[in-house]
Tab-separated table of C-alpha atoms in Angstrom:
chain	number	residue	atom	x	y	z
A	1082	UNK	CA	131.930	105.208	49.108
A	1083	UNK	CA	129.053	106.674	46.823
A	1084	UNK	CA	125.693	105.848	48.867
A	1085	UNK	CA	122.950	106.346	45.862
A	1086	UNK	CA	118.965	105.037	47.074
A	1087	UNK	CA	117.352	103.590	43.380
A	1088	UNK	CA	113.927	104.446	42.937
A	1089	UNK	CA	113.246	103.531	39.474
A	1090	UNK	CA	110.064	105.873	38.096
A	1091	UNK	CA	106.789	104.121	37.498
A	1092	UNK	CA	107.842	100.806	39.557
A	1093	UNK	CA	105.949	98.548	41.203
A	1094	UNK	CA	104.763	99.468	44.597
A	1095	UNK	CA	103.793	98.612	48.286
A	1096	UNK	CA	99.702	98.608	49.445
A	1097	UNK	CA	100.697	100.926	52.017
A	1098	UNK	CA	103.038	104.043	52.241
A	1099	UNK	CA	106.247	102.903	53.789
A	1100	UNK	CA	110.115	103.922	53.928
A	1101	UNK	CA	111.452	101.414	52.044
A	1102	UNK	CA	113.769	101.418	49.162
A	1103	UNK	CA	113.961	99.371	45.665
A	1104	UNK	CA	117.915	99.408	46.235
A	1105	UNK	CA	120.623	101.115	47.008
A	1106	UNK	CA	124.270	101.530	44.695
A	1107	UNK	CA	127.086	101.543	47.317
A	1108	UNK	CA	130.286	102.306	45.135
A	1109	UNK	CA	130.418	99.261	42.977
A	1110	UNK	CA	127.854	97.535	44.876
A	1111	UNK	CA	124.204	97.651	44.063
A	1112	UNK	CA	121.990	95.769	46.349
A	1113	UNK	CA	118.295	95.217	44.920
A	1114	UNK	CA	115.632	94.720	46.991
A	1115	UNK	CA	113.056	91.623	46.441
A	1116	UNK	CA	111.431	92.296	43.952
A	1117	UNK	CA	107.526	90.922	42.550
A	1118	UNK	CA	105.136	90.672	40.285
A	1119	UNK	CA	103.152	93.574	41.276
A	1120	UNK	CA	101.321	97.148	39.885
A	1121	UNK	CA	101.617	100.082	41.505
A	1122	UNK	CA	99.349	99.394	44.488
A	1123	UNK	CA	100.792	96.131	45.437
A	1124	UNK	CA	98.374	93.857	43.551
A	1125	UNK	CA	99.851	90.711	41.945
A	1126	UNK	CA	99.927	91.003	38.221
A	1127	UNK	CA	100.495	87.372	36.249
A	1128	UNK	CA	98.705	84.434	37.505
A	1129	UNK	CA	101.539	81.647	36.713
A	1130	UNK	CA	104.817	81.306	37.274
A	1131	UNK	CA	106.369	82.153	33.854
A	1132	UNK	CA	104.445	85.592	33.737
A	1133	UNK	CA	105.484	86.508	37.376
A	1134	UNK	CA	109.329	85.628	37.191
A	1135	UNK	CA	109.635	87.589	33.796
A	1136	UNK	CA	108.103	90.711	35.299
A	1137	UNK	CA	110.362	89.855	38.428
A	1138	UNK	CA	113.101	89.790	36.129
A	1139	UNK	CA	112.549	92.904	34.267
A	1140	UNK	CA	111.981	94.415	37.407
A	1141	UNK	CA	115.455	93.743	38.395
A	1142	UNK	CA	116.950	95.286	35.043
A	1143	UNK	CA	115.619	98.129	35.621
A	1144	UNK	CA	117.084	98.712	39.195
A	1145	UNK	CA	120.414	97.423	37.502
A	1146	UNK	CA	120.152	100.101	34.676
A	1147	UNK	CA	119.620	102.774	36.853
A	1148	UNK	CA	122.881	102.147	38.559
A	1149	UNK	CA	124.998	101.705	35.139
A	1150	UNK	CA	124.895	97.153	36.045
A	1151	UNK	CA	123.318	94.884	34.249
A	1152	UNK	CA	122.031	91.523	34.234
A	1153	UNK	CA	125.605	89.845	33.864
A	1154	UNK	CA	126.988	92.159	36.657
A	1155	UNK	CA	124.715	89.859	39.186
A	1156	UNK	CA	127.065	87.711	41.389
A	1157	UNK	CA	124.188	86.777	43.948
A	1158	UNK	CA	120.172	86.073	43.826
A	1159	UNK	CA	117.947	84.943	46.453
A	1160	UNK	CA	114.517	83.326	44.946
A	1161	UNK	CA	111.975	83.134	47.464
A	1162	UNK	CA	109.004	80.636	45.956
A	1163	UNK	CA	105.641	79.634	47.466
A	1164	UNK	CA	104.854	75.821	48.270
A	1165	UNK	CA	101.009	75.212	49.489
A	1166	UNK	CA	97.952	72.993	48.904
A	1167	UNK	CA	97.328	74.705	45.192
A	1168	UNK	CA	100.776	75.172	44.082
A	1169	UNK	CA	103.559	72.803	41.770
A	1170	UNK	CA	105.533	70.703	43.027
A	1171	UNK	CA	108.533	72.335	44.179
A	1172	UNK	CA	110.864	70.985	42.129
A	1173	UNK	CA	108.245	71.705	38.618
A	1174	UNK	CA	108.123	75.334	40.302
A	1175	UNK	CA	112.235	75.410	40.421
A	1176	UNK	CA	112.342	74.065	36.401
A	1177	UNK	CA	109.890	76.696	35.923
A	1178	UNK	CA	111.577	80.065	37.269
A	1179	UNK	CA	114.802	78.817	35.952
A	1180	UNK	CA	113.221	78.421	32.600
A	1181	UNK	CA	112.825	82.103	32.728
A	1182	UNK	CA	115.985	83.224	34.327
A	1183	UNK	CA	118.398	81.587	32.368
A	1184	UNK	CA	117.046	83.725	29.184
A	1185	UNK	CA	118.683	86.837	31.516
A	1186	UNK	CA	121.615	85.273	33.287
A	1187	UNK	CA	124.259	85.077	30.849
A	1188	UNK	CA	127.687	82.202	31.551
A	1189	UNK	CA	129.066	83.057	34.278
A	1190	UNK	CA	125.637	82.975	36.533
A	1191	UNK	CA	125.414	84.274	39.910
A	1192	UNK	CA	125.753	82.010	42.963
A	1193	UNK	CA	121.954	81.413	43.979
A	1194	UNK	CA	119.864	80.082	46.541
A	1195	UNK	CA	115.762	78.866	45.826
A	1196	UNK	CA	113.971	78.834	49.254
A	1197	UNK	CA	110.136	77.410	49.746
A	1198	UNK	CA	108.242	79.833	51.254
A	1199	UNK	CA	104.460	79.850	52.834
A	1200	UNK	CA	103.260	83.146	51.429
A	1201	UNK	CA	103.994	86.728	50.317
A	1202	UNK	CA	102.684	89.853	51.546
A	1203	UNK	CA	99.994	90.181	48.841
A	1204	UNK	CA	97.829	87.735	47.425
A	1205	UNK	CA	98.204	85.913	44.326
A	1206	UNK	CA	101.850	86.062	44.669
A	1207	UNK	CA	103.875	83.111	43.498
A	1208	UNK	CA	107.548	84.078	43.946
A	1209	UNK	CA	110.082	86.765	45.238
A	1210	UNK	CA	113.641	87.791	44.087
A	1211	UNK	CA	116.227	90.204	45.029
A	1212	UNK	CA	120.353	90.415	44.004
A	1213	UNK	CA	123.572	92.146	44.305
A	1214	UNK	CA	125.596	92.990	41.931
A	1215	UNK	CA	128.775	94.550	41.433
A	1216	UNK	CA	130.465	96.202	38.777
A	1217	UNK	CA	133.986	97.764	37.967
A	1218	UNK	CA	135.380	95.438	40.586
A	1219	UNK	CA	137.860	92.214	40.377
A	1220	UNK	CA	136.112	89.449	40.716
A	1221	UNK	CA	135.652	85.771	39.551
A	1222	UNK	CA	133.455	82.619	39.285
A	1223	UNK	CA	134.079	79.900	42.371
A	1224	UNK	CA	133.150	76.266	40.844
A	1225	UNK	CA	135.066	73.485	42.759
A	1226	UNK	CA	136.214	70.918	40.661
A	1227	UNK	CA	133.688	68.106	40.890
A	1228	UNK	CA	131.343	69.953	43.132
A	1229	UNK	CA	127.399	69.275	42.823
A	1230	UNK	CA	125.833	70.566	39.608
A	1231	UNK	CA	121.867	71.893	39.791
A	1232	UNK	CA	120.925	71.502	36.041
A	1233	UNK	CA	118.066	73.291	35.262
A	1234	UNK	CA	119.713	75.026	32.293
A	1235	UNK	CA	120.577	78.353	33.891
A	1236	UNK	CA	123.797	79.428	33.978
A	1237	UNK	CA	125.168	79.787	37.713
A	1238	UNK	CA	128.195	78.809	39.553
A	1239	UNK	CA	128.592	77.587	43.811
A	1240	UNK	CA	130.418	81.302	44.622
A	1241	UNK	CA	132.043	84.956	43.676
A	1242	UNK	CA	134.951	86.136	45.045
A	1243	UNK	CA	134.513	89.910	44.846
A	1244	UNK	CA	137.814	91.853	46.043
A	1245	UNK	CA	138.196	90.073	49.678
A	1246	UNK	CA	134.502	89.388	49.451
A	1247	UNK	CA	132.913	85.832	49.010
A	1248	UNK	CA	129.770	84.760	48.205
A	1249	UNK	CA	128.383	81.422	48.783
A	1250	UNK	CA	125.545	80.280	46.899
A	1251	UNK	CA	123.193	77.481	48.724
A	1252	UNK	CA	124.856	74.441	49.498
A	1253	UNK	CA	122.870	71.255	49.198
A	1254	UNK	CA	122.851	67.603	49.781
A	1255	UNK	CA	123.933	66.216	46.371
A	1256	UNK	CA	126.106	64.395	44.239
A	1257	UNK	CA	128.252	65.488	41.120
A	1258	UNK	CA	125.073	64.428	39.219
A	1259	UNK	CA	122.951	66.559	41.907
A	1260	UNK	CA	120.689	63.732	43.416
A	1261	UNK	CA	119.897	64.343	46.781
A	1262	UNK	CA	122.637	62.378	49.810
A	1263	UNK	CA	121.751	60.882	52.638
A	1264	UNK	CA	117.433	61.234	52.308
A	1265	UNK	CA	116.136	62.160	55.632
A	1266	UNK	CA	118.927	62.624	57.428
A	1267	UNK	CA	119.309	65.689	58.948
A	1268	UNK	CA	123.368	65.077	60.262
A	1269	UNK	CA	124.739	63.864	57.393
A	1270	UNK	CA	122.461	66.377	55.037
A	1271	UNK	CA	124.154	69.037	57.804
A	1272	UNK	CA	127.666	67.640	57.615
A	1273	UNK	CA	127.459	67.473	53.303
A	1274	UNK	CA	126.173	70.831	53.233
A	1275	UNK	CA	128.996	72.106	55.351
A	1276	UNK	CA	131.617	70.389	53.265
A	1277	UNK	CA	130.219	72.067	50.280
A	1278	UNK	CA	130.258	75.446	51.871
A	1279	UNK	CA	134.203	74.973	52.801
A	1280	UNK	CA	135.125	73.770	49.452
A	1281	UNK	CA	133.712	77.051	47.965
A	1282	UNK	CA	135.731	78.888	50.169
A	1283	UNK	CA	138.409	77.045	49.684
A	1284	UNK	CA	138.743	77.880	46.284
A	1285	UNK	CA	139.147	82.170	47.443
A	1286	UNK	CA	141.921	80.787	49.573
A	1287	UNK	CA	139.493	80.726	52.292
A	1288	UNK	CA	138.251	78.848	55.271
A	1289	UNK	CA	134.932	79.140	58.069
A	1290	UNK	CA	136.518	81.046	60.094
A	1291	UNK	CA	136.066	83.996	57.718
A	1292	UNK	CA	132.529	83.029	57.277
A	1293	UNK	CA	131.098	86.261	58.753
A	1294	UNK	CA	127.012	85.464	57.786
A	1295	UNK	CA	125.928	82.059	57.637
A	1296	UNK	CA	121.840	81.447	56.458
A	1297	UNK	CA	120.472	77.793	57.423
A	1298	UNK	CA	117.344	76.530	55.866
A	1299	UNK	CA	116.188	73.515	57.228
A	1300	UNK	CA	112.484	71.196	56.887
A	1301	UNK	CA	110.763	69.530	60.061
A	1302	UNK	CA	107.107	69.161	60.475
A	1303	UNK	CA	106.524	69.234	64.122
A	1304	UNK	CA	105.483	71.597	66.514
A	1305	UNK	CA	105.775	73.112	69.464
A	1306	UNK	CA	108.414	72.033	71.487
A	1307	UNK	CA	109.660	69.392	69.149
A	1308	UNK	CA	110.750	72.082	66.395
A	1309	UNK	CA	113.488	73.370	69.152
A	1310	UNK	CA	114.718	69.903	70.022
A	1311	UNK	CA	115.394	69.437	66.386
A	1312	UNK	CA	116.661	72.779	66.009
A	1313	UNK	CA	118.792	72.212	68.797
A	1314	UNK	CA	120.125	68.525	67.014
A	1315	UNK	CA	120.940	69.886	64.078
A	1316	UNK	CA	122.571	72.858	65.487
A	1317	UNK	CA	125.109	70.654	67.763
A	1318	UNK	CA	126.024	69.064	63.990
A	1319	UNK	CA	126.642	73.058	62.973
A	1320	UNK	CA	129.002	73.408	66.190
A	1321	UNK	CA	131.044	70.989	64.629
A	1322	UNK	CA	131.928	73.017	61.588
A	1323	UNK	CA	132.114	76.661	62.770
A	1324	UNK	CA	134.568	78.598	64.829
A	1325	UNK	CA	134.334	79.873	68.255
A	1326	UNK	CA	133.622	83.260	66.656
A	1327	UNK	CA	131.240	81.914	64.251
A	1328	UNK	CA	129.604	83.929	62.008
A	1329	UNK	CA	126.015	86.224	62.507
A	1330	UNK	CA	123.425	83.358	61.783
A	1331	UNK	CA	119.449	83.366	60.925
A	1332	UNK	CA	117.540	80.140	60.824
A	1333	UNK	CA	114.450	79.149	58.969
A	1334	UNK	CA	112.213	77.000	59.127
A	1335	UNK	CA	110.883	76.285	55.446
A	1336	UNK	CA	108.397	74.402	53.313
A	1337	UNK	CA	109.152	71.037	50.967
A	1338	UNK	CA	112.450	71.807	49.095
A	1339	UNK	CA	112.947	70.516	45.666
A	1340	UNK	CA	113.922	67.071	46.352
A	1341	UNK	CA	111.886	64.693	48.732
A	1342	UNK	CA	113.831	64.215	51.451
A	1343	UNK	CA	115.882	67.535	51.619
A	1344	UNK	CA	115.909	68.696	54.807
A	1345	UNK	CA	118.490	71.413	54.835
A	1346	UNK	CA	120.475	74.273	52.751
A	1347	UNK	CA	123.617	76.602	53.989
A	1348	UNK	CA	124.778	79.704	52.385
A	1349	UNK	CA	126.887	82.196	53.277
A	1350	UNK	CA	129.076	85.538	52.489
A	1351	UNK	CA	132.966	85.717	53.962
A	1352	UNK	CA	135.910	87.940	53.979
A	1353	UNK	CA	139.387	87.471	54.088
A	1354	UNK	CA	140.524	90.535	55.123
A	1355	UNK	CA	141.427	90.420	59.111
A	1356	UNK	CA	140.375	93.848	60.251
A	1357	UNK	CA	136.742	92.976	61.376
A	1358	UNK	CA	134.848	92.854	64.734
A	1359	UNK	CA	132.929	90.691	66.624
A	1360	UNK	CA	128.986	92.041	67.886
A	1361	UNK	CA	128.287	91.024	71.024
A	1362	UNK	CA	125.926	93.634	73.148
A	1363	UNK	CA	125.661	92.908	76.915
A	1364	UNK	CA	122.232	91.678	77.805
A	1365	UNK	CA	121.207	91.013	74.354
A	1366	UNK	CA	118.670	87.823	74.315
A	1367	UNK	CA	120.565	84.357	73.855
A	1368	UNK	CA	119.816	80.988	72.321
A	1369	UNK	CA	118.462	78.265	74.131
A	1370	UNK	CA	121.975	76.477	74.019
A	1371	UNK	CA	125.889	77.473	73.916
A	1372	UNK	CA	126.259	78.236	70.427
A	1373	UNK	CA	129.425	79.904	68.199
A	1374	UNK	CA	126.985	82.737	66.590
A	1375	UNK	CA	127.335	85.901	66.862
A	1376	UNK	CA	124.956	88.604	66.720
A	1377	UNK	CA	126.975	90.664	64.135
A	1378	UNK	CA	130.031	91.714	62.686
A	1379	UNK	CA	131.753	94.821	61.284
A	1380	UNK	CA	133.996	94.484	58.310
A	1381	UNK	CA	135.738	98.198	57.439
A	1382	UNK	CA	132.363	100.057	57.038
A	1383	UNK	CA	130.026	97.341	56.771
A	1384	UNK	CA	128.202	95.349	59.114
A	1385	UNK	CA	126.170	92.220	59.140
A	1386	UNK	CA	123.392	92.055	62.162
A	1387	UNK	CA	122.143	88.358	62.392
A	1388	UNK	CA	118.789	86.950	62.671
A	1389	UNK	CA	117.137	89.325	65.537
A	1390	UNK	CA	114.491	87.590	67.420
A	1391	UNK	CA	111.868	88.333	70.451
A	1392	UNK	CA	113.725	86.493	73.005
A	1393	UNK	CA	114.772	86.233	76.738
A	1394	UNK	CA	118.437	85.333	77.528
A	1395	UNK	CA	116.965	81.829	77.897
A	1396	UNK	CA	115.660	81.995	73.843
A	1397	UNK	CA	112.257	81.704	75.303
A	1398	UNK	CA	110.098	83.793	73.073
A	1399	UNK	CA	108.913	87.611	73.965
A	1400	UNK	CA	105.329	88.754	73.349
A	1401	UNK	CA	103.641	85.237	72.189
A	1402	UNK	CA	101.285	86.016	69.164
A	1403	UNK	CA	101.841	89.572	69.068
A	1404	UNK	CA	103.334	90.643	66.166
A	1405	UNK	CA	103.314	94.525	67.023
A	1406	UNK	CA	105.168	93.568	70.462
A	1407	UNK	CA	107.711	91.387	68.587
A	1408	UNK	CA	107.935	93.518	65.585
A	1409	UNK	CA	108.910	96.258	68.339
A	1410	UNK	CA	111.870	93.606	70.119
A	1411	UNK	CA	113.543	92.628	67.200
A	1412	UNK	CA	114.365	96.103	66.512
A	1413	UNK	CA	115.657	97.430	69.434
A	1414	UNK	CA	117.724	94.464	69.109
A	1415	UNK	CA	118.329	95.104	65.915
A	1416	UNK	CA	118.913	99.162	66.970
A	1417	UNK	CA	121.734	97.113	69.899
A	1418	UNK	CA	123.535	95.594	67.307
A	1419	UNK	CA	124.397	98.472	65.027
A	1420	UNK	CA	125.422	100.961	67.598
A	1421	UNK	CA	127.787	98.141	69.327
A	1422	UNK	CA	129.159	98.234	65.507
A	1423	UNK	CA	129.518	102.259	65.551
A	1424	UNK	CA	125.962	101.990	62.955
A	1425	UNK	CA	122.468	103.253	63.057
A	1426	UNK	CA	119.299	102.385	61.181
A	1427	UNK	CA	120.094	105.089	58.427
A	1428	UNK	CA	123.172	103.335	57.614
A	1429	UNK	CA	121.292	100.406	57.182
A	1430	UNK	CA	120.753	99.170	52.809
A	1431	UNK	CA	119.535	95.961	53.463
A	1432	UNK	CA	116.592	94.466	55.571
A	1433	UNK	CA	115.329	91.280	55.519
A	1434	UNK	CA	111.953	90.272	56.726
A	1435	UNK	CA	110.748	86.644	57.704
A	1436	UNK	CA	107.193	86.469	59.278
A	1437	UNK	CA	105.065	83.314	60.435
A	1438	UNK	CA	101.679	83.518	60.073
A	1439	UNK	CA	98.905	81.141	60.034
A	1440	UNK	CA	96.378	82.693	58.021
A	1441	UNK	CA	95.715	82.802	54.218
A	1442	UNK	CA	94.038	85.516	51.389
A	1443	UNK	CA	93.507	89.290	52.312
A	1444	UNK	CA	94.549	88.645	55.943
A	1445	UNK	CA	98.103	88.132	54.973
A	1446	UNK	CA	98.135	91.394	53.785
A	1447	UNK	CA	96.787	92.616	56.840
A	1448	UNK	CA	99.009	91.162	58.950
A	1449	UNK	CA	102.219	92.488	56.560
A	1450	UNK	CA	100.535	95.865	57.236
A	1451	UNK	CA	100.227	95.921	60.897
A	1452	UNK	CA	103.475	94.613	60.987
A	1453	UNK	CA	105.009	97.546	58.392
A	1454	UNK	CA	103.729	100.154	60.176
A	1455	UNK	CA	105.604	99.092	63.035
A	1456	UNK	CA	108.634	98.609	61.060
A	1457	UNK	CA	108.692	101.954	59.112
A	1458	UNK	CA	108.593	103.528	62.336
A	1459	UNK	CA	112.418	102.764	62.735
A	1460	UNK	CA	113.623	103.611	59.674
A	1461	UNK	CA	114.092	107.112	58.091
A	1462	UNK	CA	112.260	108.251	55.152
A	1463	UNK	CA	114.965	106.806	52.526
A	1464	UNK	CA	114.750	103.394	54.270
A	1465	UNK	CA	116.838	99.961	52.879
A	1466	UNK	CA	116.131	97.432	50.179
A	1467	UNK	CA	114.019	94.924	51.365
A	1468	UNK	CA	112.496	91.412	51.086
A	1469	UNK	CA	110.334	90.246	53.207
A	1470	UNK	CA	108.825	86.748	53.278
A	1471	UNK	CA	106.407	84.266	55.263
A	1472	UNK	CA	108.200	81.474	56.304
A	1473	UNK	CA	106.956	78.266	58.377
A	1474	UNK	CA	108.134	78.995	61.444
A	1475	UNK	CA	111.238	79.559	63.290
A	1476	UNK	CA	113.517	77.143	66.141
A	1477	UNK	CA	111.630	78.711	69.277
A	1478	UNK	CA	108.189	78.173	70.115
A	1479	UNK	CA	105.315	81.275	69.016
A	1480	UNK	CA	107.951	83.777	67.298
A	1481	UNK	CA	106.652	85.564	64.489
A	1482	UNK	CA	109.122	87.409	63.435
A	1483	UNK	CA	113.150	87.468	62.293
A	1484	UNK	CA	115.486	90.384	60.753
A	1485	UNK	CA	118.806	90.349	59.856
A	1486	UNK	CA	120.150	93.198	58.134
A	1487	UNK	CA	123.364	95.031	55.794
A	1488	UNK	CA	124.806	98.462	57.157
A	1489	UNK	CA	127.317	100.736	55.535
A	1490	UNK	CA	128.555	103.082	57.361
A	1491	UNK	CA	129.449	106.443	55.315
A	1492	UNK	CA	132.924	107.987	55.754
């Protein structure tokens, strides 16, 4: 497999040296990193929405074009938006990036997946978005007949099969005419989303128990203690649905989703090939209850590593409220997983970042910073794509931090 790092010249940059990529072509793969509306020393450029998503978007193009892909080859997108006091509603911000988007995505649109986020890294940021695309390769659109629709006017469809590859855009709540189900109610919100996720699959002739990387977004506005019992509620509805080798899994805990009421979103990437491997590592840190996750998996010569977390074998959290001490635990687990898979952080193209922090303005930044140079301290000089995004918090009490990541293995 041709391994190629894409650096597009004169791109927007980070406030900080670090060893991080803008993506990476992987054969007919190219994975592109999240991408913003920023200049070249990591200030936000555009203050609305419209102005921000269009750089985004043009951004994006350009990491396509220098990889021979463009802007139809996209079979997957991740938008990351921010919800607080001064922003949209979240369902105005939605109509408003998809305004933009659907004057790019061309019929047949990538499977996709809008998250509410508390922040980004720099300040005056409204919005984050990063893709894969592949081109040269079989694939095809995944739209279930009589499946949810999301309106909105942009062209995109519930999953890709790609070769033995599917993707599995966010699952949601809805009817055909995609009002929100069951309102406040996290089990049957759980249970809908779940059917929606196996209908996709069903339509590649697969099932959950080739679900190898399953993302849950959910809503709750406790604290403390209260956030894990609820994690812990809706994760004995998840039981229900996966295998006993269930897929490498990262949970977030998010701000208001488009739809009052919404309280979760699944998505998901699968294989149907057979020759794959479950990560386990001895002594690795656990969840706070028997759960079907696993903490990775290697397909051929690529591997998934699931949400890493600072935790104790009891999922009590490591380090409380130090972000350098955590920042240092979730990659050594991170480091576990990947040489139990026969990997190492060079082989790694993909990283995802989701922080918590309290904070607002130039301290964000800061706190990205402190915990960057930590990060780029495990990775070598031509380091992954990467996204990285402040979320509300996380199932365990005082984490800060969560990675899961993409390897592919050369040779």
């Amino acid at each position: 497999m041709r391994k190629h790092r894409i650096m597009p010249a004169g791109h927007w940059d980070w406030s900080m040296p670090v060893t991080l990529s803008q993506g990476w072509q992987l054969g007919d793969l190219i994975v592109v990193g999240g991408q913003i509306s920023a200049d070249d020393k990591g200030r936000a450029v555009g203050g609305d929405i419209e102005t921000q998503t269009r750089n985004i978007m043009e951004f994006i193009g350009r990491v396509l074009g220098e990889a021979g892909a463009g802007f139809g080859d996209i079979v997957k997108q991740n938008v990351y938006y921010v919800v607080d006091d001064e922003s949209p509603p979240a369902d105005e911000i939605v109509r408003r990036i998809d305004a933009v988007r659907a004057e790019y995505c061309p019929a047949p649109g990538p499977v996709t997946t809008e998250t509410p986020v508390s922040g980004l890294a720099f300040e005056g940021l409204l919005l984050e978005i990063d893709a894969f695309a592949v081109v040269g390769e079989d694939k095809r659109p995944l739209m279930p007949e009589g499946h949810w629709s999301r309106g909105n006017g942009i062209a995109c469809v519930h999953g890709w099969q790609v070769g033995d590859w599917v993707f599995v855009g966010a699952q949601r709540s809805f009817n055909g005419d995609g009002s929100l189900r069951d309102a406040g109610d996290i089990a049957a919100q759980t249970r809908n989303c779940f059917a929606g996720v196996a209908r996709v699959l069903g339509e590649a002739g697969a099932s959950m128990d080739d679900l190898l990387r399953l993302n849950t977004y959910y809503r709750h506005e406790s604290t403390g203690a209260d956030v894990t019992a609820f994690w812990e509620a809706l994760t004995r509805v998840r039981m229900e649905h996966l295998p006993n080798l269930g897929p490498a899994g990262t949970g977030l805990r998010v701000k208001d989703f488009s739809h009052e009421g919404e309280l979760i979103q699944l998505e998901g990437i699968a294989h149907l090939g057979r020759d794959r491997r479950r990560i386990m590592p001895a002594g690795h840190w656990d969840w706070s209850m028997p759960v079907k996750f696993s903490q990775g998996w290697r397909v051929g010569n690529v591997v998934f590593a699931g949400g890493q977390i600072s935790a104790d074998r009891k999922g009590r959290t490591v380090g409380p409220g130090d972000i350098a001490q955590q920042t240092e635990n979730v990659f050594e687990s991170l480091i576990a997983v990947l040489e139990e898979a026969g990997a190492g952080m060079s082989d790694v193209v993909k990283l995802n970042t989701y922080y918590h922090y309290e904070g607002s303005g130039t301290s964000v930044t800061e706190f990205w910073e402190k915990m960057t140079e930590v990060r780029r301290r495990y990775f070598p000089p031509l380091g992954p794509a990467a996204t990285a995004v402040r979320v509300d918090g996380y199932a365990f009490e005082d984490l800060l931090i969560e990675v899961e990541a993409i390897a592919v293995v050369e040779g």
